[in-house]
Coordinates of C-alpha atoms and ligand atoms in Angstrom, one line a residue:
M1 CA 27.2 -12.3 34.0
V2 CA 24.1 -14.1 32.5
W3 CA 26.5 -16.6 30.8
L4 CA 28.3 -17.2 34.0
L5 CA 25.0 -17.9 35.7
I6 CA 23.8 -20.2 32.9
S7 CA 27.1 -22.1 33.0
L8 CA 26.9 -22.4 36.8
I9 CA 23.4 -23.8 36.5
F10 CA 24.6 -26.3 33.9
L11 CA 27.5 -27.2 36.0
S12 CA 25.4 -27.8 39.1
I13 CA 23.0 -30.0 37.0
F14 CA 25.9 -31.9 35.7
L15 CA 27.4 -32.3 39.2
R16 CA 24.0 -33.4 40.6
I17 CA 23.7 -36.0 37.9
Y18 CA 27.2 -37.2 38.0
C19 CA 28.3 -36.7 41.6
S20 CA 25.3 -37.2 43.8
P21 CA 25.9 -40.3 45.7
L22 CA 24.1 -43.4 44.7
D23 CA 22.4 -46.0 46.8
V24 CA 23.8 -49.3 45.6
L25 CA 22.8 -52.8 46.6
I26 CA 25.3 -55.5 45.9
V27 CA 23.8 -59.1 46.0
S28 CA 26.4 -61.8 46.3
T29 CA 26.6 -65.5 47.1
P30 CA 29.0 -66.5 49.9
F31 CA 31.4 -68.2 47.4
V32 CA 34.8 -66.7 48.1
G33 CA 36.0 -66.6 44.5
H34 CA 32.8 -64.9 43.3
S35 CA 32.2 -62.4 46.1
F36 CA 35.8 -61.3 45.8
R37 CA 35.0 -59.3 42.7
V38 CA 31.9 -57.6 43.9
L39 CA 33.6 -56.9 47.2
S40 CA 36.3 -55.0 45.3
I41 CA 33.7 -53.0 43.4
G42 CA 31.7 -52.2 46.6
E43 CA 34.9 -51.0 48.3
E44 CA 35.6 -48.7 45.4
L45 CA 32.0 -47.4 45.3
A46 CA 32.1 -46.7 49.0
R47 CA 35.5 -44.9 48.7
K48 CA 33.9 -42.6 46.1
G49 CA 31.2 -41.7 48.6
H50 CA 28.3 -43.9 47.5
N51 CA 26.0 -45.6 50.0
V52 CA 26.7 -49.3 49.4
T53 CA 24.8 -52.1 51.0
F54 CA 26.1 -55.6 50.6
M55 CA 23.6 -58.5 50.8
S56 CA 24.7 -62.1 51.3
L57 CA 24.1 -65.2 53.3
D58 CA 25.6 -65.6 56.8
N59 CA 27.0 -69.1 56.8
W60 CA 30.0 -70.3 54.8
V61 CA 32.2 -67.2 54.9
N62 CA 31.9 -64.2 57.2
M63 CA 30.6 -61.8 54.6
R64 CA 29.4 -59.3 57.2
N65 CA 33.0 -58.5 58.3
K66 CA 34.3 -58.4 54.7
A67 CA 31.7 -55.9 53.7
I68 CA 32.0 -53.7 56.8
E69 CA 35.8 -53.7 56.6
R70 CA 35.5 -52.3 53.1
G71 CA 33.2 -49.4 54.0
M72 CA 29.8 -51.0 53.1
S73 CA 26.8 -51.8 55.3
Y74 CA 25.7 -55.4 55.5
L75 CA 22.2 -56.8 54.9
S76 CA 21.7 -60.4 55.8
A77 CA 19.5 -62.6 53.6
G78 CA 19.6 -65.4 56.1
R79 CA 21.5 -68.7 55.8
H80 CA 22.2 -71.1 53.0
D81 CA 20.3 -74.5 53.4
A82 CA 23.6 -76.3 53.1
E83 CA 26.7 -75.8 55.2
E84 CA 30.1 -75.0 53.7
G85 CA 31.4 -78.5 54.5
E86 CA 28.8 -80.0 52.1
W87 CA 30.0 -77.6 49.4
R88 CA 33.6 -78.7 49.9
E89 CA 32.6 -82.3 49.7
F90 CA 30.7 -81.6 46.5
V91 CA 33.7 -79.9 44.9
L92 CA 36.1 -82.7 46.0
K93 CA 33.7 -85.2 44.4
R94 CA 33.8 -83.3 41.1
I95 CA 37.6 -83.1 41.3
E96 CA 37.7 -86.9 41.8
L97 CA 35.3 -87.3 38.8
S98 CA 37.3 -85.1 36.5
A99 CA 40.4 -87.2 37.4
Q100 CA 38.7 -90.2 35.9
S101 CA 38.1 -88.6 32.5
P102 CA 37.0 -88.8 29.8
F103 CA 33.6 -90.5 30.5
T104 CA 32.5 -88.3 33.3
L105 CA 30.1 -86.0 31.5
L106 CA 26.9 -87.9 32.5
A107 CA 28.2 -88.7 36.1
D108 CA 29.0 -85.0 36.5
F109 CA 25.6 -84.0 35.2
K110 CA 24.0 -86.4 37.7
L111 CA 26.0 -85.0 40.5
L112 CA 25.1 -81.4 39.5
T113 CA 21.4 -82.1 39.4
E114 CA 21.6 -84.0 42.7
S115 CA 23.3 -81.0 44.3
R116 CA 20.8 -78.5 43.1
K117 CA 20.2 -77.5 46.7
L118 CA 23.8 -76.5 47.0
L119 CA 23.8 -74.4 43.8
S120 CA 20.5 -72.6 44.1
F121 CA 20.4 -69.6 46.3
D122 CA 16.7 -69.6 47.1
A123 CA 17.2 -67.8 50.4
I124 CA 18.7 -64.8 48.6
V125 CA 15.9 -64.8 46.0
E126 CA 13.1 -65.1 48.6
F127 CA 14.6 -62.4 50.7
L128 CA 15.2 -60.1 47.7
I129 CA 11.6 -60.5 46.5
R130 CA 10.3 -59.2 49.8
Q131 CA 12.4 -56.0 49.7
D132 CA 11.2 -52.7 48.3
L133 CA 14.0 -52.3 45.8
K134 CA 13.0 -48.7 45.0
Q135 CA 15.2 -47.6 47.8
W136 CA 18.3 -48.5 45.6
D137 CA 19.4 -46.7 42.5
V138 CA 21.2 -49.8 41.1
I139 CA 21.7 -53.4 41.9
V140 CA 25.1 -55.2 41.3
T141 CA 25.2 -58.9 41.3
E142 CA 27.6 -61.8 40.4
K143 CA 27.7 -64.7 38.1
E144 CA 26.0 -67.3 40.3
L145 CA 22.9 -65.1 40.5
L146 CA 22.6 -64.1 36.9
Q147 CA 19.4 -66.2 36.5
S148 CA 17.5 -64.7 39.4
V149 CA 18.6 -61.2 40.6
P150 CA 18.2 -59.4 37.2
C151 CA 14.6 -60.9 36.9
I152 CA 13.6 -59.5 40.3
A153 CA 15.3 -56.2 39.7
K154 CA 13.6 -55.8 36.3
S155 CA 10.2 -56.6 37.8
Q156 CA 10.6 -53.6 40.0
G157 CA 12.2 -51.4 37.3
I158 CA 15.6 -51.1 39.0
P159 CA 18.7 -51.1 36.8
V160 CA 21.0 -54.0 37.4
V161 CA 24.7 -54.6 36.5
T162 CA 26.1 -58.1 36.5
V163 CA 29.7 -59.2 37.1
T164 CA 31.4 -62.4 36.0
S165 CA 34.9 -63.7 35.5
Y166 CA 34.4 -64.4 31.9
Y167 CA 31.8 -64.8 29.3
S168 CA 30.6 -68.3 30.0
Y169 CA 27.3 -68.9 28.2
N170 CA 27.0 -70.4 24.8
T171 CA 23.8 -68.5 23.9
E172 CA 26.1 -65.8 22.5
S173 CA 28.7 -67.4 20.3
P174 CA 30.7 -65.8 17.6
P175 CA 29.8 -66.9 14.1
W176 CA 32.9 -69.1 13.9
P177 CA 33.5 -72.3 16.0
F178 CA 34.3 -71.2 19.5
P179 CA 35.3 -73.4 22.5
S180 CA 32.3 -74.1 24.7
Y181 CA 32.2 -73.3 28.4
Q182 CA 34.2 -75.5 30.7
S183 CA 35.4 -77.6 27.8
G184 CA 39.1 -76.9 28.2
H185 CA 39.4 -76.8 24.4
S186 CA 42.0 -74.6 22.8
E187 CA 40.9 -71.8 20.5
N188 CA 42.7 -73.5 17.6
L189 CA 40.0 -76.1 17.6
T190 CA 40.6 -79.6 16.2
F191 CA 37.8 -81.4 14.3
K192 CA 36.8 -83.1 17.6
G193 CA 36.8 -79.8 19.4
R194 CA 34.7 -78.1 16.8
F195 CA 32.3 -81.1 16.7
L196 CA 31.9 -81.2 20.5
S197 CA 31.7 -77.4 20.9
F198 CA 29.0 -77.3 18.2
L199 CA 27.0 -80.0 19.9
V200 CA 27.3 -78.3 23.3
T201 CA 26.5 -74.8 21.9
V202 CA 23.4 -76.1 20.0
G203 CA 22.3 -78.0 23.0
H204 CA 22.7 -75.0 25.2
R205 CA 20.8 -72.9 22.7
F206 CA 18.0 -75.4 22.6
L207 CA 17.8 -75.6 26.4
H208 CA 17.8 -71.8 26.4
A209 CA 15.0 -71.7 23.9
V210 CA 12.8 -74.1 25.8
S211 CA 13.8 -72.5 29.1
L212 CA 15.3 -75.6 30.7
K213 CA 18.3 -73.5 31.6
R214 CA 16.2 -71.9 34.3
I215 CA 15.0 -75.2 35.6
I216 CA 18.5 -76.4 35.9
S217 CA 20.1 -73.4 37.4
G218 CA 17.4 -71.2 38.8
S219 CA 15.1 -71.5 41.8
S220 CA 11.4 -72.3 41.5
T221 CA 10.6 -68.8 42.6
T222 CA 12.8 -67.3 39.8
E223 CA 11.2 -69.6 37.4
R224 CA 7.7 -68.4 38.3
L225 CA 8.8 -64.8 38.4
C226 CA 10.7 -64.9 35.1
S227 CA 8.1 -66.8 33.2
D228 CA 5.4 -64.4 34.5
N229 CA 7.2 -61.3 33.4
F230 CA 9.4 -62.2 30.5
K231 CA 9.4 -64.2 27.4
Y232 CA 13.1 -65.2 27.7
P233 CA 15.3 -65.8 30.7
I234 CA 17.3 -62.6 31.0
E235 CA 20.6 -62.6 29.2
S236 CA 23.5 -60.7 30.7
G237 CA 25.2 -58.5 28.1
W238 CA 22.0 -58.3 26.0
E239 CA 19.4 -57.2 28.5
V240 CA 21.5 -56.0 31.3
P241 CA 25.1 -54.8 31.4
L242 CA 27.8 -57.4 32.0
L243 CA 31.2 -56.6 33.4
V244 CA 33.7 -59.3 32.6
S245 CA 36.8 -59.4 34.9
T246 CA 39.3 -60.4 32.2
V247 CA 40.7 -59.0 29.0
L248 CA 40.5 -59.9 25.3
G249 CA 44.0 -61.3 24.8
L250 CA 43.6 -63.8 27.6
E251 CA 40.0 -64.5 26.6
Y252 CA 40.0 -65.3 22.9
P253 CA 39.1 -62.4 20.6
R254 CA 35.4 -62.6 20.0
V255 CA 32.3 -60.6 19.1
L256 CA 30.7 -58.7 22.0
S257 CA 27.1 -57.8 22.8
P258 CA 26.5 -54.1 23.3
M259 CA 26.4 -54.2 27.0
T260 CA 29.4 -56.5 27.6
H261 CA 32.5 -54.8 29.0
Y262 CA 35.9 -56.5 29.5
V263 CA 37.1 -54.4 32.4
G264 CA 40.1 -56.6 33.5
P265 CA 40.8 -58.1 36.9
L266 CA 38.6 -56.6 39.7
L267 CA 41.3 -56.4 42.3
S268 CA 40.8 -54.5 45.5
R269 CA 42.5 -51.1 45.5
H270 CA 43.5 -51.7 49.1
L271 CA 45.1 -55.1 48.3
L272 CA 46.8 -53.8 45.1
N273 CA 48.4 -51.0 47.0
A274 CA 49.6 -53.1 49.9
S275 CA 53.2 -54.3 49.7
L276 CA 54.7 -57.0 51.8
E277 CA 54.9 -56.1 55.5
F278 CA 58.3 -54.6 56.1
N279 CA 60.5 -56.8 58.2
S280 CA 58.0 -59.7 58.2
H281 CA 59.5 -63.2 58.0
L282 CA 58.5 -63.5 54.3
W283 CA 59.9 -60.0 53.5
K284 CA 63.3 -60.8 55.1
W285 CA 63.4 -64.2 53.4
L286 CA 62.7 -62.6 49.9
E287 CA 65.4 -59.9 50.5
T288 CA 68.0 -62.7 50.3
K289 CA 66.8 -63.8 46.9
S290 CA 68.0 -62.4 43.5
N291 CA 65.6 -61.2 40.8
K292 CA 63.4 -63.9 39.2
S293 CA 64.7 -66.7 41.4
V294 CA 61.6 -67.7 43.3
I295 CA 58.7 -70.0 42.3
Y296 CA 55.3 -69.4 43.9
I297 CA 53.0 -72.4 44.4
S298 CA 49.3 -72.1 45.3
M299 CA 46.7 -74.8 44.7
G300 CA 43.8 -72.9 46.2
S301 CA 42.0 -73.8 49.4
L302 CA 39.7 -76.6 47.9
V303 CA 42.2 -78.9 46.2
S304 CA 43.6 -81.4 48.7
I305 CA 47.3 -81.9 47.8
S306 CA 48.3 -85.6 47.6
T307 CA 51.8 -86.7 48.7
D308 CA 52.5 -87.5 45.1
L309 CA 51.7 -84.1 43.9
A310 CA 53.8 -82.5 46.6
H311 CA 56.7 -84.7 45.8
A312 CA 56.4 -83.9 42.1
F313 CA 56.6 -80.2 42.8
I314 CA 59.6 -80.4 45.2
D315 CA 61.5 -83.0 43.2
G316 CA 60.9 -81.1 40.0
I317 CA 62.2 -77.9 41.5
K318 CA 65.0 -79.4 43.7
D319 CA 67.6 -79.6 41.0
T320 CA 67.0 -76.2 39.7
N321 CA 68.3 -73.1 41.5
Y322 CA 64.9 -71.7 42.3
S323 CA 63.6 -71.1 45.8
V324 CA 59.9 -71.8 46.6
V325 CA 57.2 -69.9 48.4
W326 CA 54.3 -72.3 48.9
S327 CA 50.8 -71.3 50.2
L328 CA 49.7 -74.5 51.8
S329 CA 46.8 -74.9 54.2
D330 CA 47.5 -76.5 57.5
L331 CA 45.3 -79.4 56.6
N332 CA 47.8 -80.3 53.9
K333 CA 51.0 -79.8 55.9
N334 CA 51.5 -83.6 56.3
V335 CA 52.3 -84.0 52.6
I336 CA 55.5 -81.9 52.7
P337 CA 58.6 -83.9 51.8
N338 CA 61.4 -83.9 54.4
V339 CA 63.9 -82.0 52.2
V340 CA 61.7 -78.9 52.6
K341 CA 62.2 -78.8 56.4
L342 CA 66.0 -79.3 56.0
H343 CA 66.3 -76.2 53.8
P344 CA 64.3 -73.3 55.2
E345 CA 66.5 -70.9 53.2
K346 CA 65.2 -72.5 50.0
Y347 CA 61.5 -73.2 50.9
H348 CA 59.1 -70.9 52.6
I349 CA 55.8 -72.6 53.4
S350 CA 52.9 -70.9 55.0
S351 CA 49.2 -71.3 55.3
W352 CA 48.7 -67.6 54.5
I353 CA 50.6 -65.7 51.9
P354 CA 49.7 -62.1 50.8
Q355 CA 49.5 -63.3 47.2
L356 CA 49.0 -60.0 45.4
A357 CA 51.9 -58.3 47.2
L358 CA 54.1 -61.3 46.7
L359 CA 53.5 -61.6 43.0
Q360 CA 54.7 -58.0 42.4
H361 CA 58.0 -58.8 44.1
S362 CA 60.9 -58.7 41.7
S363 CA 62.2 -62.1 42.9
I364 CA 59.2 -64.0 41.6
F365 CA 59.9 -65.9 38.4
L366 CA 56.9 -68.1 37.9
A367 CA 53.7 -69.3 39.6
I368 CA 52.4 -72.8 39.8
L369 CA 48.6 -72.5 40.2
H370 CA 45.4 -74.6 40.0
G371 CA 44.0 -72.3 37.4
G372 CA 41.2 -70.5 39.3
A373 CA 40.3 -67.2 37.8
N374 CA 41.6 -65.0 40.6
G375 CA 45.0 -66.6 40.9
V376 CA 45.6 -66.5 37.1
H377 CA 44.5 -62.8 37.0
E378 CA 46.7 -61.8 39.9
A379 CA 49.8 -63.5 38.5
L380 CA 49.3 -62.0 35.0
Y381 CA 48.4 -58.6 36.3
H382 CA 52.0 -58.5 37.7
G383 CA 53.4 -60.1 34.5
V384 CA 54.2 -63.5 36.1
P385 CA 53.9 -66.5 33.8
G386 CA 52.4 -69.8 35.2
I387 CA 52.3 -73.5 35.2
L388 CA 48.6 -74.3 35.4
I389 CA 47.2 -77.6 36.8
P390 CA 43.4 -77.5 36.4
F391 CA 41.2 -79.7 38.5
V392 CA 37.6 -78.7 38.0
N393 CA 35.1 -76.3 36.3
D394 CA 36.5 -73.2 34.6
Q395 CA 40.0 -74.0 35.7
F396 CA 40.3 -76.0 32.4
D397 CA 39.3 -73.0 30.4
W398 CA 41.7 -70.6 32.2
S399 CA 44.7 -72.9 31.9
V400 CA 44.2 -73.5 28.2
R401 CA 43.8 -69.8 27.6
V402 CA 47.0 -69.2 29.5
E403 CA 48.8 -71.7 27.3
D404 CA 47.3 -70.3 24.1
A405 CA 48.3 -66.8 25.1
G406 CA 51.9 -68.0 25.5
V407 CA 52.1 -66.9 29.1
G408 CA 52.3 -70.4 30.7
I409 CA 52.0 -74.1 30.4
Q410 CA 49.1 -76.4 31.1
L411 CA 49.7 -79.7 32.9
L412 CA 46.6 -81.9 33.4
P413 CA 46.7 -83.5 36.9
H414 CA 47.6 -86.9 35.5
Q415 CA 50.6 -85.4 33.6
V416 CA 52.1 -83.9 36.7
T417 CA 55.4 -85.6 37.6
S418 CA 58.7 -84.3 38.8
S419 CA 60.1 -84.5 35.3
S420 CA 57.2 -82.7 33.7
I421 CA 57.4 -79.9 36.3
K422 CA 61.2 -79.7 35.7
E423 CA 60.8 -79.6 31.9
S424 CA 58.1 -77.0 32.1
I425 CA 60.3 -74.8 34.3
Q426 CA 63.2 -75.3 31.8
R427 CA 60.9 -74.4 28.9
I428 CA 59.9 -71.2 30.5
E429 CA 63.5 -70.2 31.4
S430 CA 64.9 -71.2 28.1
T431 CA 63.2 -68.2 26.3
D432 CA 62.1 -64.8 27.5
E433 CA 58.9 -65.1 25.4
Y434 CA 56.8 -66.2 28.3
H435 CA 57.8 -63.2 30.4
K436 CA 57.5 -60.8 27.5
K437 CA 53.9 -62.0 26.7
A438 CA 53.0 -61.9 30.4
S439 CA 54.2 -58.3 30.5
L440 CA 51.9 -57.6 27.5
L441 CA 49.0 -59.1 29.3
S442 CA 49.9 -57.1 32.4
V443 CA 49.7 -53.9 30.2
L444 CA 46.3 -55.0 28.7
M445 CA 44.9 -55.7 32.2
R446 CA 46.0 -52.3 33.6
R447 CA 44.6 -50.5 30.5
A448 CA 41.3 -52.2 30.9
G449 CA 40.7 -50.1 34.1
G450 CA 39.6 -52.8 36.5
T451 CA 37.6 -51.8 39.6
N452 CA 37.8 -48.1 38.6
E453 CA 36.3 -48.8 35.2
A454 CA 33.7 -51.1 36.7
V455 CA 32.6 -48.3 39.1
E456 CA 32.4 -45.7 36.4
L457 CA 30.2 -48.0 34.3
I458 CA 27.9 -48.7 37.3
E459 CA 27.6 -44.9 37.9
F460 CA 26.8 -44.4 34.2
Y461 CA 24.2 -47.1 34.0
A462 CA 22.6 -46.2 37.3
T463 CA 22.3 -42.6 36.1
Y464 CA 21.3 -43.0 32.5
G465 CA 20.0 -46.6 32.3
Y466 CA 20.6 -48.8 29.3
D467 CA 17.4 -48.9 27.3
H468 CA 19.3 -47.5 24.3
L469 CA 21.4 -50.6 24.2
I470 CA 18.7 -53.3 24.3
P471 CA 18.4 -55.1 20.9
A472 CA 15.1 -55.3 18.9
P473 CA 14.0 -58.9 19.8
I474 CA 14.0 -58.0 23.4
K475 CA 12.8 -54.4 23.1
Y476 CA 9.8 -55.3 20.8
K477 CA 9.1 -58.7 22.4
W478 CA 9.5 -60.7 19.2
N479 CA 8.2 -64.2 19.5
W480 CA 10.5 -67.2 19.1
M481 CA 9.6 -67.6 15.4
A482 CA 10.8 -64.1 14.6
Y483 CA 13.8 -64.5 17.0
Y484 CA 15.1 -67.6 15.2
N485 CA 13.9 -66.3 11.8
I486 CA 12.0 -69.6 11.3
D487 CA 9.2 -68.2 9.1
V488 CA 11.7 -66.7 6.7
Y489 CA 13.6 -69.9 6.5
A490 CA 10.3 -71.8 6.0
I491 CA 9.2 -69.5 3.1
I492 CA 12.6 -69.6 1.4
S493 CA 12.6 -73.4 1.7
C494 CA 9.1 -73.6 0.2
F495 CA 10.2 -71.3 -2.6
V496 CA 13.3 -73.4 -3.3
L497 CA 11.3 -76.7 -3.2
T498 CA 8.6 -75.4 -5.4
S499 CA 11.1 -74.1 -7.9
M500 CA 12.8 -77.4 -8.0
W501 CA 9.5 -79.2 -8.4
I502 CA 8.6 -76.9 -11.3
F503 CA 12.0 -77.2 -12.8
K504 CA 11.7 -81.0 -12.6
K505 CA 8.3 -80.9 -14.3
C506 CA 9.6 -78.7 -17.1
C507 CA 12.6 -80.9 -17.6
C508 CA 10.3 -83.9 -17.8
K509 CA 8.0 -82.1 -20.3
C510 CA 11.0 -81.2 -22.4
C511 CA 12.4 -84.7 -22.3
C512 CA 9.1 -86.2 -23.1
W513 CA 8.6 -83.8 -25.9
S514 CA 12.0 -84.4 -27.4
M515 CA 11.6 -88.1 -27.0
N516 CA 8.2 -88.1 -28.6
K517 CA 9.7 -86.1 -31.5
K518 CA 12.5 -88.6 -31.9
L519 CA 10.1 -91.5 -31.8
K520 CA 7.9 -89.8 -34.5
Q521 CA 11.0 -89.2 -36.6
S522 CA 12.1 -92.8 -36.3
Ligands
LIG1 C1 22.2 -45.9 52.8 O1 21.3 -46.9 52.4 C2 20.5 -47.5 53.4 C3 19.7 -48.6 52.7 O2 19.1 -48.2 51.5 C4 19.6 -46.5 54.1 O3 18.9 -47.1 55.1 C5 20.5 -45.4 54.6 O4 19.7 -44.4 55.2 C6 21.4 -44.8 53.6 N1 22.3 -43.9 54.2 C7 22.6 -42.7 53.7 C8 23.6 -41.9 54.4 O5 22.0 -42.3 52.7
LIG2 C1 46.3 -75.4 14.9 O1 45.6 -76.5 14.5 C2 46.0 -77.0 13.3 C3 45.0 -78.1 12.8 O2 44.5 -78.8 13.9 C4 47.4 -77.6 13.5 O3 47.9 -78.2 12.3 C5 48.3 -76.5 14.0 O4 49.6 -77.0 14.3 C6 47.8 -75.8 15.2 N1 48.6 -74.6 15.5 C7 49.1 -74.4 16.7 C8 50.0 -73.2 16.8 O5 49.0 -75.2 17.6
LIG3 C1 48.9 -46.3 47.9 O1 49.6 -46.0 49.1 C2 50.3 -44.8 49.1 C3 51.0 -44.8 50.5 O2 51.4 -46.0 50.9 C4 49.4 -43.6 48.9 O3 50.2 -42.5 48.9 C5 48.7 -43.8 47.6 O4 47.7 -42.8 47.5 C6 47.9 -45.1 47.6 N1 47.4 -45.3 46.2 C7 46.1 -45.6 46.0 C8 45.7 -45.8 44.6 O5 45.3 -45.8 46.9
LIG4 C1 65.9 -56.4 40.1 O1 64.6 -55.9 39.7 C2 64.5 -54.6 40.1 C3 63.0 -54.2 39.8 O2 62.5 -54.8 38.7 C4 65.5 -53.7 39.4 O3 65.3 -52.3 39.8 C5 66.9 -54.2 39.7 O4 67.8 -53.4 39.0 C6 67.0 -55.6 39.4 N1 68.3 -56.1 39.9 C7 69.1 -56.8 39.2 C8 70.4 -57.2 39.8 O5 68.9 -57.1 38.0
LIG5 C1 72.9 -73.4 40.0 O1 73.8 -72.5 40.4 C2 75.2 -72.9 40.4 C3 76.1 -71.9 41.0 O2 75.7 -70.6 40.6 C4 75.5 -73.3 39.0 O3 76.9 -73.8 39.0 C5 74.6 -74.3 38.5 O4 74.9 -74.6 37.1 C6 73.2 -73.9 38.6 N1 72.3 -74.9 38.2 C7 71.3 -74.8 37.4 C8 70.4 -76.0 37.1 O5 71.0 -73.8 36.8

């Protein structure tokens, strides 16, 4: 009886700790690609009975509806200073710049610094600072806010969990040469690749050490707040948990910090479970196709498709027996070649395609994508190989990773012609290696746990904290000399130099002595 009572008490304590609903605040920018991941997490948290508040800005995308649809409440942090049109223009400018490679680094940097207004989310920061964060048990935030939200949360003692699409910063590099962020280098680095990655990594480390990173990417408020409270800008993965929405296997194998978790694609449960609408036009169209006989094309919403690109796709595919589903915004409809309109049985073009449901259809053979993280993950999650055409930012990294993993082929925009498209398709169909490897990645991604795993980690960190995982330099507030071990290097260098000096002196003495002796003898 007593034992039963005791075990009941323990069980109730356990249930209280583990099952009491949490108050969770999700802070997100209105970027579609970034908010997507935290929206999936919020949806799953709400489904498990937690009280989830989603905070974002009101212009750009209707975040309020997205949050409410997924069972969260919405908290508006105001509006972004810039409108979405300005953002689109900025991305298009960067795409244009990257097409004029290779001397675009400086121009790109100039564009980035000029567009700081676009990239800094001061409205969110200012709003968050005014909140009493104590009402929440944990804060979840995304990649674009890694420089600000953790600082603010830490200043009020609230645990924070960060979410990103892949480990992007160079401040934590493996001990071997590793491709730097947004470089598009393969993991099998050439000399040039190693050289450039080294320079970028060291440069990044230097900027980090002198805190310029904050000045470039953070807001003035964050700067003040962070430098008042902390010695270093907060590092995700070291000081706060970091959930990365990919898997090692697509990301190159590497050393991980104690709080970095590769949880795989953060896909919404609701979207994952949705199959194509029965009897819809697309459903009926696909029913007439045999297994692995359809190519899916999606270049995202920001890339404007040129007539040349559209012709390269269609002419490349025309002579093969594949049919095409193309997700193409209405803005771009004028680039479609005539042949497409003449053969609706072979080409299905629509401005809205339920991508995740389509990709799991057995008729899909291959996807032609622009290499954004979400598209790549969705295709590989369903074991579909890809032809990747990267235009900007991390698209270069994803497409080279896809090629290195053997699950697709990278074509740079200037390499896209009808014959290169045709050759790539033939390469993929000539062997089943691409599909086999894509199936392996699909297994890895499912095993990683995705949204489910992310939610469990958030529950764990909200309940138990993560102080036990913080490394010494941060925990004991080492100064930069200790952090970089400079005093040790200095003393060892002194010792080596002194030894050499003494050795040289001794040698001289010996030489002189033996010479003197020789002279005397002669
Ligand atoms: C959910 O959280 C919000 C904001 O923290 C709070 O105002 C509300 O009362 C909470 N609801 C429940 C049911 O706990
Ligand atoms: C890896 O790089 C080395 C040296 O650059 C090259 O010889 C080799 O062919 C590359 N391997 C693959 C599989 O690309
Ligand atoms: C998916 O949908 C089916 C019914 O359509 C339902 O029975 C099942 O529980 C759902 N699975 C998840 C994981 O939500
Ligand atoms: C097509 O694929 C489905 C699901 O993968 C499979 O059940 C079916 O047998 C396949 N059909 C043919 C003709 O191979
Ligand atoms: C397309 O299909 C036809 C009929 O099944 C076949 O004769 C032809 O060789 C196929 N073409 C290619 C390029 O596979």
